[in-house]
Short mmCIF file of C-alpha atoms and ligand atoms in Angstrom, two decimals:
data_model
loop_
_atom_site.label_atom_id
_atom_site.label_comp_id
_atom_site.label_asym_id
_atom_site.label_seq_id
_atom_site.Cartn_x
_atom_site.Cartn_y
_atom_site.Cartn_z
CA MET A 33 12.12 -18.59 -6.31
CA GLY A 34 15.14 -16.65 -5.11
CA PRO A 35 17.11 -16.38 -1.87
CA TRP A 36 14.57 -14.09 -0.18
CA SER A 37 12.65 -14.24 3.04
CA VAL A 38 9.38 -14.64 1.07
CA GLY A 39 8.48 -17.16 -1.63
CA ILE A 40 5.37 -17.93 -3.65
CA GLU A 41 4.46 -20.72 -1.20
CA ASP A 42 4.31 -18.12 1.61
CA ILE A 43 1.84 -16.09 -0.45
CA ARG A 44 -0.31 -19.19 -1.13
CA ASP A 45 -0.21 -19.86 2.57
CA ALA A 46 -1.24 -16.25 3.28
CA ARG A 47 -4.15 -16.58 0.86
CA ASP A 48 -5.40 -19.63 2.80
CA THR A 49 -4.96 -17.75 6.09
CA LEU A 50 -6.95 -14.78 4.77
CA THR A 51 -9.78 -16.76 3.15
CA GLY A 52 -13.06 -15.67 4.72
CA LEU A 53 -11.33 -12.87 6.67
CA ALA A 54 -10.07 -10.45 4.03
CA HIS A 55 -12.43 -9.47 1.22
CA ARG A 56 -11.66 -10.79 -2.21
CA THR A 57 -11.94 -7.27 -3.64
CA PRO A 58 -13.60 -6.61 -7.01
CA ILE A 59 -11.74 -5.85 -10.22
CA VAL A 60 -13.49 -3.04 -12.11
CA THR A 61 -13.12 -1.55 -15.56
CA SER A 62 -13.97 1.87 -16.97
CA ARG A 63 -14.38 2.86 -20.59
CA ALA A 64 -13.15 6.36 -19.76
CA ALA A 65 -9.97 4.88 -18.28
CA ASP A 66 -9.43 2.60 -21.29
CA GLU A 67 -9.82 5.53 -23.67
CA ARG A 68 -7.51 7.75 -21.72
CA ALA A 69 -4.81 5.07 -21.35
CA GLY A 70 -5.22 3.58 -24.83
CA SER A 71 -5.29 0.11 -23.26
CA ASN A 72 -7.52 -2.31 -21.39
CA VAL A 73 -7.24 -1.26 -17.78
CA PHE A 74 -8.30 -3.34 -14.75
CA PHE A 75 -8.54 -1.77 -11.29
CA LYS A 76 -8.10 -3.97 -8.21
CA CYS A 77 -10.17 -2.18 -5.56
CA GLU A 78 -8.30 -2.45 -2.27
CA ASN A 79 -10.00 0.79 -1.26
CA LEU A 80 -12.92 -1.60 -0.58
CA GLN A 81 -10.80 -3.92 1.59
CA ARG A 82 -11.53 -4.24 5.34
CA THR A 83 -10.17 -1.19 7.21
CA GLY A 84 -10.13 0.61 3.83
CA ALA A 85 -6.76 -0.55 2.53
CA PHE A 86 -4.76 -3.65 1.54
CA LYS A 87 -2.77 -3.35 4.79
CA PHE A 88 -5.23 -5.68 6.56
CA ARG A 89 -3.88 -8.58 4.46
CA GLY A 90 -0.27 -8.23 5.60
CA ALA A 91 -1.09 -7.28 9.17
CA TYR A 92 -3.44 -10.21 9.77
CA ASN A 93 -1.16 -12.72 8.07
CA ALA A 94 1.94 -11.60 10.00
CA LEU A 95 0.08 -11.64 13.31
CA ARG A 96 -1.51 -15.04 12.67
CA LYS A 97 1.91 -16.46 11.78
CA ALA A 98 3.47 -15.03 14.94
CA GLN A 99 0.63 -16.48 17.01
CA ALA A 100 1.16 -19.92 15.46
CA SER A 101 4.83 -20.00 16.46
CA THR A 102 4.68 -18.56 20.00
CA SER A 103 2.06 -17.83 22.60
CA LEU A 104 1.37 -14.22 21.73
CA ALA A 105 0.74 -11.74 24.57
CA GLY A 106 0.05 -8.78 22.28
CA VAL A 107 1.29 -6.65 19.39
CA VAL A 108 2.93 -3.24 19.03
CA THR A 109 3.32 -1.12 15.92
CA PHE A 110 4.35 2.42 15.06
CA SER A 111 2.21 3.62 12.16
CA SER A 112 -0.33 6.43 12.30
CA GLY A 113 -1.88 5.38 9.02
CA ASN A 114 -3.55 2.38 7.46
CA HIS A 115 -1.22 -0.20 9.03
CA ALA A 116 -2.30 0.95 12.50
CA GLN A 117 -5.97 0.24 11.77
CA ALA A 118 -5.04 -3.04 10.11
CA ILE A 119 -3.06 -4.21 13.15
CA ALA A 120 -5.78 -3.03 15.52
CA LEU A 121 -8.51 -5.01 13.73
CA SER A 122 -6.26 -8.08 13.31
CA ALA A 123 -5.43 -8.11 17.03
CA GLN A 124 -9.12 -7.75 17.89
CA LEU A 125 -9.98 -10.72 15.62
CA LEU A 126 -7.21 -12.81 17.21
CA GLY A 127 -8.21 -11.77 20.74
CA ILE A 128 -4.94 -10.11 21.78
CA PRO A 129 -4.19 -6.52 22.88
CA ALA A 130 -2.65 -4.02 20.43
CA VAL A 131 -0.58 -0.93 21.25
CA ILE A 132 -0.16 1.67 18.53
CA VAL A 133 2.55 4.31 18.81
CA MET A 134 1.23 7.51 17.16
CA PRO A 135 2.47 11.09 16.99
CA GLN A 136 0.80 13.60 19.33
CA ASP A 137 -0.46 15.51 16.27
CA ALA A 138 -1.97 12.49 14.44
CA PRO A 139 -5.34 13.31 12.78
CA ALA A 140 -8.23 12.80 15.21
CA GLY A 141 -10.06 10.62 12.67
CA LYS A 142 -7.19 8.14 12.47
CA VAL A 143 -6.84 8.03 16.25
CA SER A 144 -10.53 7.35 16.84
CA ALA A 145 -10.73 4.78 14.02
CA THR A 146 -7.83 2.90 15.58
CA GLN A 147 -9.33 3.16 19.08
CA GLY A 148 -12.60 1.94 17.59
CA TYR A 149 -10.92 -1.42 16.94
CA GLY A 150 -9.99 -1.60 20.61
CA ALA A 151 -6.32 -0.64 20.36
CA GLU A 152 -4.41 1.31 23.00
CA ILE A 153 -2.76 4.47 21.64
CA VAL A 154 0.59 5.64 22.99
CA ARG A 155 1.47 9.19 21.90
CA TYR A 156 4.96 10.45 21.18
CA ASP A 157 6.52 13.77 20.27
CA ARG A 158 7.60 13.44 16.64
CA TYR A 159 10.27 16.14 17.02
CA ARG A 160 11.90 14.70 20.14
CA GLU A 161 11.34 10.96 20.23
CA ASN A 162 12.14 8.06 17.91
CA ARG A 163 8.95 6.07 17.34
CA GLU A 164 10.70 2.86 16.36
CA GLN A 165 12.80 2.94 19.50
CA LEU A 166 9.73 3.66 21.60
CA ALA A 167 7.80 0.77 19.99
CA ARG A 168 10.72 -1.59 20.53
CA THR A 169 11.02 -0.62 24.20
CA LEU A 170 7.27 -1.04 24.71
CA ALA A 171 7.31 -4.43 23.00
CA SER A 172 10.13 -5.82 25.13
CA LYS A 173 8.69 -4.37 28.36
CA ARG A 174 5.31 -6.01 27.79
CA GLY A 175 6.51 -9.11 25.97
CA PHE A 176 4.60 -8.12 22.80
CA VAL A 177 5.63 -8.76 19.20
CA LEU A 178 6.48 -5.79 16.97
CA ILE A 179 4.96 -5.89 13.47
CA PRO A 180 6.35 -3.09 11.28
CA PRO A 181 4.35 -1.71 8.32
CA TYR A 182 6.33 -3.17 5.42
CA ASP A 183 9.71 -4.72 6.19
CA HIS A 184 8.50 -8.09 7.47
CA PRO A 185 8.17 -11.43 5.63
CA GLY A 186 4.64 -12.13 6.91
CA VAL A 187 3.51 -8.65 5.89
CA ILE A 188 5.03 -8.96 2.40
CA ALA A 189 3.42 -12.39 1.89
CA GLY A 190 0.01 -11.04 2.91
CA GLN A 191 0.25 -8.07 0.53
CA GLY A 192 1.19 -10.47 -2.28
CA THR A 193 -2.32 -11.95 -2.16
CA VAL A 194 -3.55 -8.78 -3.93
CA ALA A 195 -1.69 -9.74 -7.12
CA MET A 196 -2.34 -13.45 -6.62
CA GLU A 197 -6.10 -12.82 -6.73
CA MET A 198 -5.73 -10.58 -9.75
CA LEU A 199 -3.64 -13.02 -11.78
CA GLU A 200 -6.00 -15.86 -10.88
CA GLU A 201 -8.72 -13.97 -12.73
CA MET A 202 -6.54 -12.74 -15.61
CA ASN A 203 -3.18 -14.44 -16.04
CA ASP A 204 -2.52 -12.71 -19.36
CA LEU A 205 -1.83 -9.29 -17.80
CA ASP A 206 0.99 -7.54 -19.68
CA LEU A 207 1.69 -5.10 -16.89
CA LEU A 208 0.86 -4.63 -13.22
CA VAL A 209 1.25 -1.13 -11.76
CA VAL A 210 1.45 -0.80 -7.96
CA PRO A 211 1.77 2.09 -5.45
CA LEU A 212 5.13 2.14 -3.65
CA GLY A 213 6.00 3.33 -0.15
CA GLY A 214 8.31 1.00 1.76
CA GLY A 215 7.75 -1.75 -0.79
CA GLY A 216 5.74 -4.38 1.08
CA LEU A 217 2.88 -4.26 -1.43
CA LEU A 218 5.11 -4.12 -4.51
CA ALA A 219 7.48 -6.88 -3.32
CA GLY A 220 4.63 -9.26 -2.51
CA CYS A 221 2.79 -8.45 -5.74
CA ALA A 222 5.96 -8.91 -7.80
CA ILE A 223 6.56 -12.41 -6.43
CA ALA A 224 2.93 -13.45 -6.97
CA ALA A 225 2.58 -11.91 -10.45
CA LYS A 226 5.88 -13.25 -11.82
CA ALA A 227 5.08 -16.72 -10.50
CA ALA A 228 1.72 -16.72 -12.30
CA ASN A 229 3.02 -15.07 -15.47
CA PRO A 230 6.78 -14.48 -15.91
CA ASP A 231 6.01 -12.13 -18.84
CA CYS A 232 3.96 -9.74 -16.70
CA ARG A 233 5.92 -6.50 -16.24
CA LEU A 234 5.92 -4.89 -12.79
CA VAL A 235 6.08 -1.13 -12.28
CA GLY A 236 6.08 0.70 -8.93
CA VAL A 237 4.85 4.29 -8.56
CA GLU A 238 6.11 6.84 -6.02
CA PRO A 239 5.36 10.50 -5.35
CA GLU A 240 7.76 12.71 -7.31
CA SER A 241 9.05 14.39 -4.14
CA GLY A 242 9.78 11.01 -2.53
CA ASN A 243 11.49 8.95 -5.22
CA ASP A 244 13.87 7.06 -2.92
CA GLY A 245 12.80 3.74 -4.47
CA GLN A 246 13.66 4.91 -7.98
CA GLN A 247 17.01 6.22 -6.72
CA SER A 248 17.66 2.95 -4.89
CA LEU A 249 17.05 0.80 -7.98
CA ARG A 250 19.43 3.00 -9.96
CA ALA A 251 22.09 3.09 -7.25
CA GLY A 252 21.85 -0.64 -6.53
CA SER A 253 21.56 0.01 -2.79
CA ILE A 254 18.97 1.46 -0.39
CA VAL A 255 18.91 5.27 -0.64
CA HIS A 256 17.65 7.24 2.39
CA ILE A 257 15.83 10.59 1.95
CA GLU A 258 14.20 13.21 4.19
CA THR A 259 10.46 12.69 4.87
CA PRO A 260 8.95 13.80 1.53
CA ARG A 261 6.35 16.56 1.29
CA THR A 262 3.40 15.03 -0.55
CA ILE A 263 -0.32 14.46 -0.11
CA ALA A 264 0.39 10.72 -0.51
CA ASP A 265 0.80 10.18 3.23
CA GLY A 266 1.00 6.38 2.89
CA ALA A 267 4.13 6.74 0.75
CA GLN A 268 6.08 9.20 2.88
CA THR A 269 8.63 6.52 3.70
CA GLN A 270 12.29 7.54 3.82
CA HIS A 271 13.75 4.28 2.54
CA LEU A 272 12.96 0.78 1.29
CA GLY A 273 13.44 -2.19 3.63
CA GLU A 274 16.11 -4.86 4.04
CA HIS A 275 13.53 -7.47 3.04
CA THR A 276 11.73 -5.50 0.31
CA PHE A 277 14.69 -4.00 -1.57
CA PRO A 278 16.37 -7.22 -2.83
CA ILE A 279 12.99 -8.47 -4.11
CA LEU A 280 12.26 -5.22 -5.95
CA GLN A 281 15.79 -5.12 -7.34
CA ARG A 282 15.34 -8.55 -8.88
CA LEU A 283 11.69 -8.55 -10.02
CA VAL A 284 10.57 -4.98 -10.70
CA ASP A 285 10.99 -3.61 -14.21
CA ASP A 286 10.74 0.08 -13.42
CA ILE A 287 9.79 2.67 -10.82
CA VAL A 288 8.15 5.90 -12.02
CA THR A 289 6.83 8.99 -10.25
CA VAL A 290 3.72 11.21 -10.30
CA THR A 291 3.04 14.71 -8.96
CA ASP A 292 0.53 15.67 -6.29
CA ASP A 293 -1.55 17.46 -8.97
CA GLN A 294 -1.74 14.21 -10.93
CA LEU A 295 -2.89 12.42 -7.76
CA ILE A 296 -5.66 15.00 -7.27
CA ASP A 297 -6.76 14.65 -10.91
CA THR A 298 -6.88 10.89 -10.42
CA MET A 299 -8.95 11.15 -7.23
CA ARG A 300 -11.41 13.23 -9.26
CA PHE A 301 -11.30 10.72 -12.12
CA CYS A 302 -12.04 7.77 -9.80
CA ALA A 303 -14.99 9.65 -8.28
CA ASP A 304 -16.41 10.90 -11.59
CA SER A 305 -15.84 7.84 -13.76
CA MET A 306 -16.05 4.95 -11.29
CA SER A 307 -18.00 6.38 -8.33
CA MET A 308 -15.12 5.53 -6.04
CA VAL A 309 -13.37 7.30 -3.20
CA VAL A 310 -9.64 6.63 -3.37
CA GLU A 311 -7.13 8.30 -1.04
CA PRO A 312 -4.14 10.14 -2.56
CA THR A 313 -1.66 7.29 -1.95
CA GLY A 314 -4.20 4.85 -3.34
CA CYS A 315 -4.16 6.77 -6.65
CA LEU A 316 -0.41 6.49 -7.33
CA ALA A 317 -0.56 3.62 -9.84
CA ALA A 318 -3.68 4.89 -11.59
CA ALA A 319 -2.17 8.38 -11.89
CA ALA A 320 0.92 6.97 -13.61
CA VAL A 321 -1.13 5.08 -16.20
CA LEU A 322 -3.69 7.85 -16.82
CA ASN A 323 -0.94 10.44 -17.27
CA GLY A 324 1.29 8.44 -19.58
CA ARG A 325 4.10 7.93 -17.05
CA VAL A 326 4.25 4.24 -18.05
CA GLU A 327 4.27 2.94 -21.63
CA VAL A 328 0.97 1.01 -22.01
CA LYS A 329 -0.32 1.13 -25.61
CA ASP A 330 -2.81 -1.66 -26.49
CA GLN A 331 -1.98 -3.74 -23.47
CA SER A 332 -3.78 -5.46 -20.68
CA VAL A 333 -2.90 -3.39 -17.61
CA GLY A 334 -3.61 -4.13 -13.95
CA ILE A 335 -3.71 -1.20 -11.51
CA VAL A 336 -3.86 -1.53 -7.73
CA LEU A 337 -6.08 1.11 -6.07
CA SER A 338 -4.48 0.54 -2.68
CA GLY A 339 -6.69 2.43 -0.23
CA GLY A 340 -9.69 4.69 0.31
CA ASN A 341 -9.19 6.23 3.75
CA ILE A 342 -9.76 9.95 3.53
CA ASP A 343 -12.31 12.01 5.42
CA THR A 344 -14.93 13.84 3.38
CA ALA A 345 -13.72 17.35 4.31
CA ARG A 346 -10.20 16.58 3.09
CA PHE A 347 -11.55 14.83 -0.01
CA ALA A 348 -13.71 17.84 -0.89
CA GLN A 349 -10.83 20.23 -0.25
CA LEU A 350 -8.49 18.35 -2.61
CA VAL A 351 -10.96 17.41 -5.32
CA GLY A 352 -12.80 20.75 -5.28
CA ALA A 353 -9.68 22.69 -6.31
CA LYS A 354 -9.49 23.24 -10.06
CA THR A 355 -6.20 21.87 -11.33
CA GLY A 356 -5.21 20.01 -14.47
CA TRP A 357 -7.30 17.47 -16.31
CA SER A 358 -10.97 16.88 -15.55
CA PRO A 359 -13.44 14.64 -17.38
CA GLY A 360 -16.04 17.39 -17.84
CA ARG A 361 -19.45 17.81 -16.28
CA SER A 362 -21.29 15.19 -18.27
CA GLY A 363 -18.67 12.48 -17.68
CA GLN A 364 -17.47 10.09 -20.37
CA ALA A 365 -18.00 6.65 -18.88
C1 PLP B 250 0.95 1.67 3.00
C2 PLP B 250 0.28 2.09 1.77
C3 PLP B 250 0.95 2.07 0.52
C4 PLP B 250 2.40 1.70 0.38
O1 PLP B 250 2.64 0.36 0.75
P1 PLP B 250 4.11 -0.17 1.03
O2 PLP B 250 3.95 -1.60 1.36
O3 PLP B 250 4.65 0.64 2.18
O4 PLP B 250 4.91 0.08 -0.20
C5 PLP B 250 0.22 2.41 -0.60
N1 PLP B 250 -1.08 2.77 -0.53
C6 PLP B 250 -1.75 2.81 0.65
C7 PLP B 250 -3.18 3.22 0.64
C8 PLP B 250 -1.10 2.47 1.84
O5 PLP B 250 -1.76 2.49 3.00
#
C-alpha cells in the first residue's frame, strides 16, 4: 500500500511477533464521555500496556527484527521517556544489554524505572552535548544497534498493532484519534486502520505550543520548531521523521491541537469517570474529542489513550489545581 518503508504486512508480522509479549489492551467505554462528545466513544487503553505505554510494541518489534537479521551485541537509544523503558524491557527479554542516553537532569523516577529493567544509563549535558550524536558514537564503539523512538520502520510497524487490534474488534469505526509526537504511533495506526476500513478517518492531536505536525501537513514538508513548552512531555518533539512524514501526509485527514489546560481537564475526567491514570501526553486524543476540537457528532470514535506513566505527586499537583471543566463531585458515569 504505498511506496513507504512500512506496509500492512509489516504490521501483521509485528502483531505475530508481539503475541503473548505485549498485552492486548482493553477497549473501554464511558457514558459520561459519550454524552460529552455526542458520539459513541471507545478508548484503547495503552496506559495499561507493559511499561505503561504503547512504546513497548514498537521497541520490542524493532529489536526482535534487528536480532533476526544480525547477531545483536546490544542496543542504544536516546530517550528519557517511555521509549527508554520500552527498549530496556525489550532488551532484557531478548537477553542483550541496553544503553540509554539520558540528560543529567532526567527525573529520578524515570532513571530508576529504566535501571530497574537492567539498562545502563549514560548521562549527558543537555545544554552542551548532542544526544543523538552521543548515542551514535556509543553504538558504533560498542557494535550496538541504535533504535530511535519513532523514525524507524520496525518501530512504526509495532505501534500500528494498536489500531490493528482496535479495528479487529470494531471495523466500522468512523474516526480514529491518536496522540502525535514524532508520528510513529499515528503513522502505524493510519496504515493499519485504513487497511481494515478505508472509510475510517484519521486525526492526530498535538499540544498547541508544539504544532509542528500540523504546520508540516500544511506546508507539505517537515517543519522544525524549538522544543515546545508543554506538560505533554512525550510530544515535545521538534519535527516529524523522514519515515513518518510521508505516511502521515498521505493517510491522515487532519491534525488538531489542544491546550495544557484541556489535557489537565482530561486527566481529571479519566480519573473521575473511568478510574484511570493517564499521563498528559496520553490524554491528547481524548482531550481533542472531549473539547470539540474534532467534528464527531453521532459517530463511532476510537481514541488512543497512549500512556499512563506519571508519578502520584505530579498527578496530584496537576489534577488538584482547579481549572476549566470538571465533572462535579458526584460524577456522571
Ligand atoms: C511517545 C509517546 C507519544 C507520541 O508518539 P510518537 O510515535 O512519537 O508520535 C504519545 N503518547 C505517549 C504516552 C508517548 O510515550
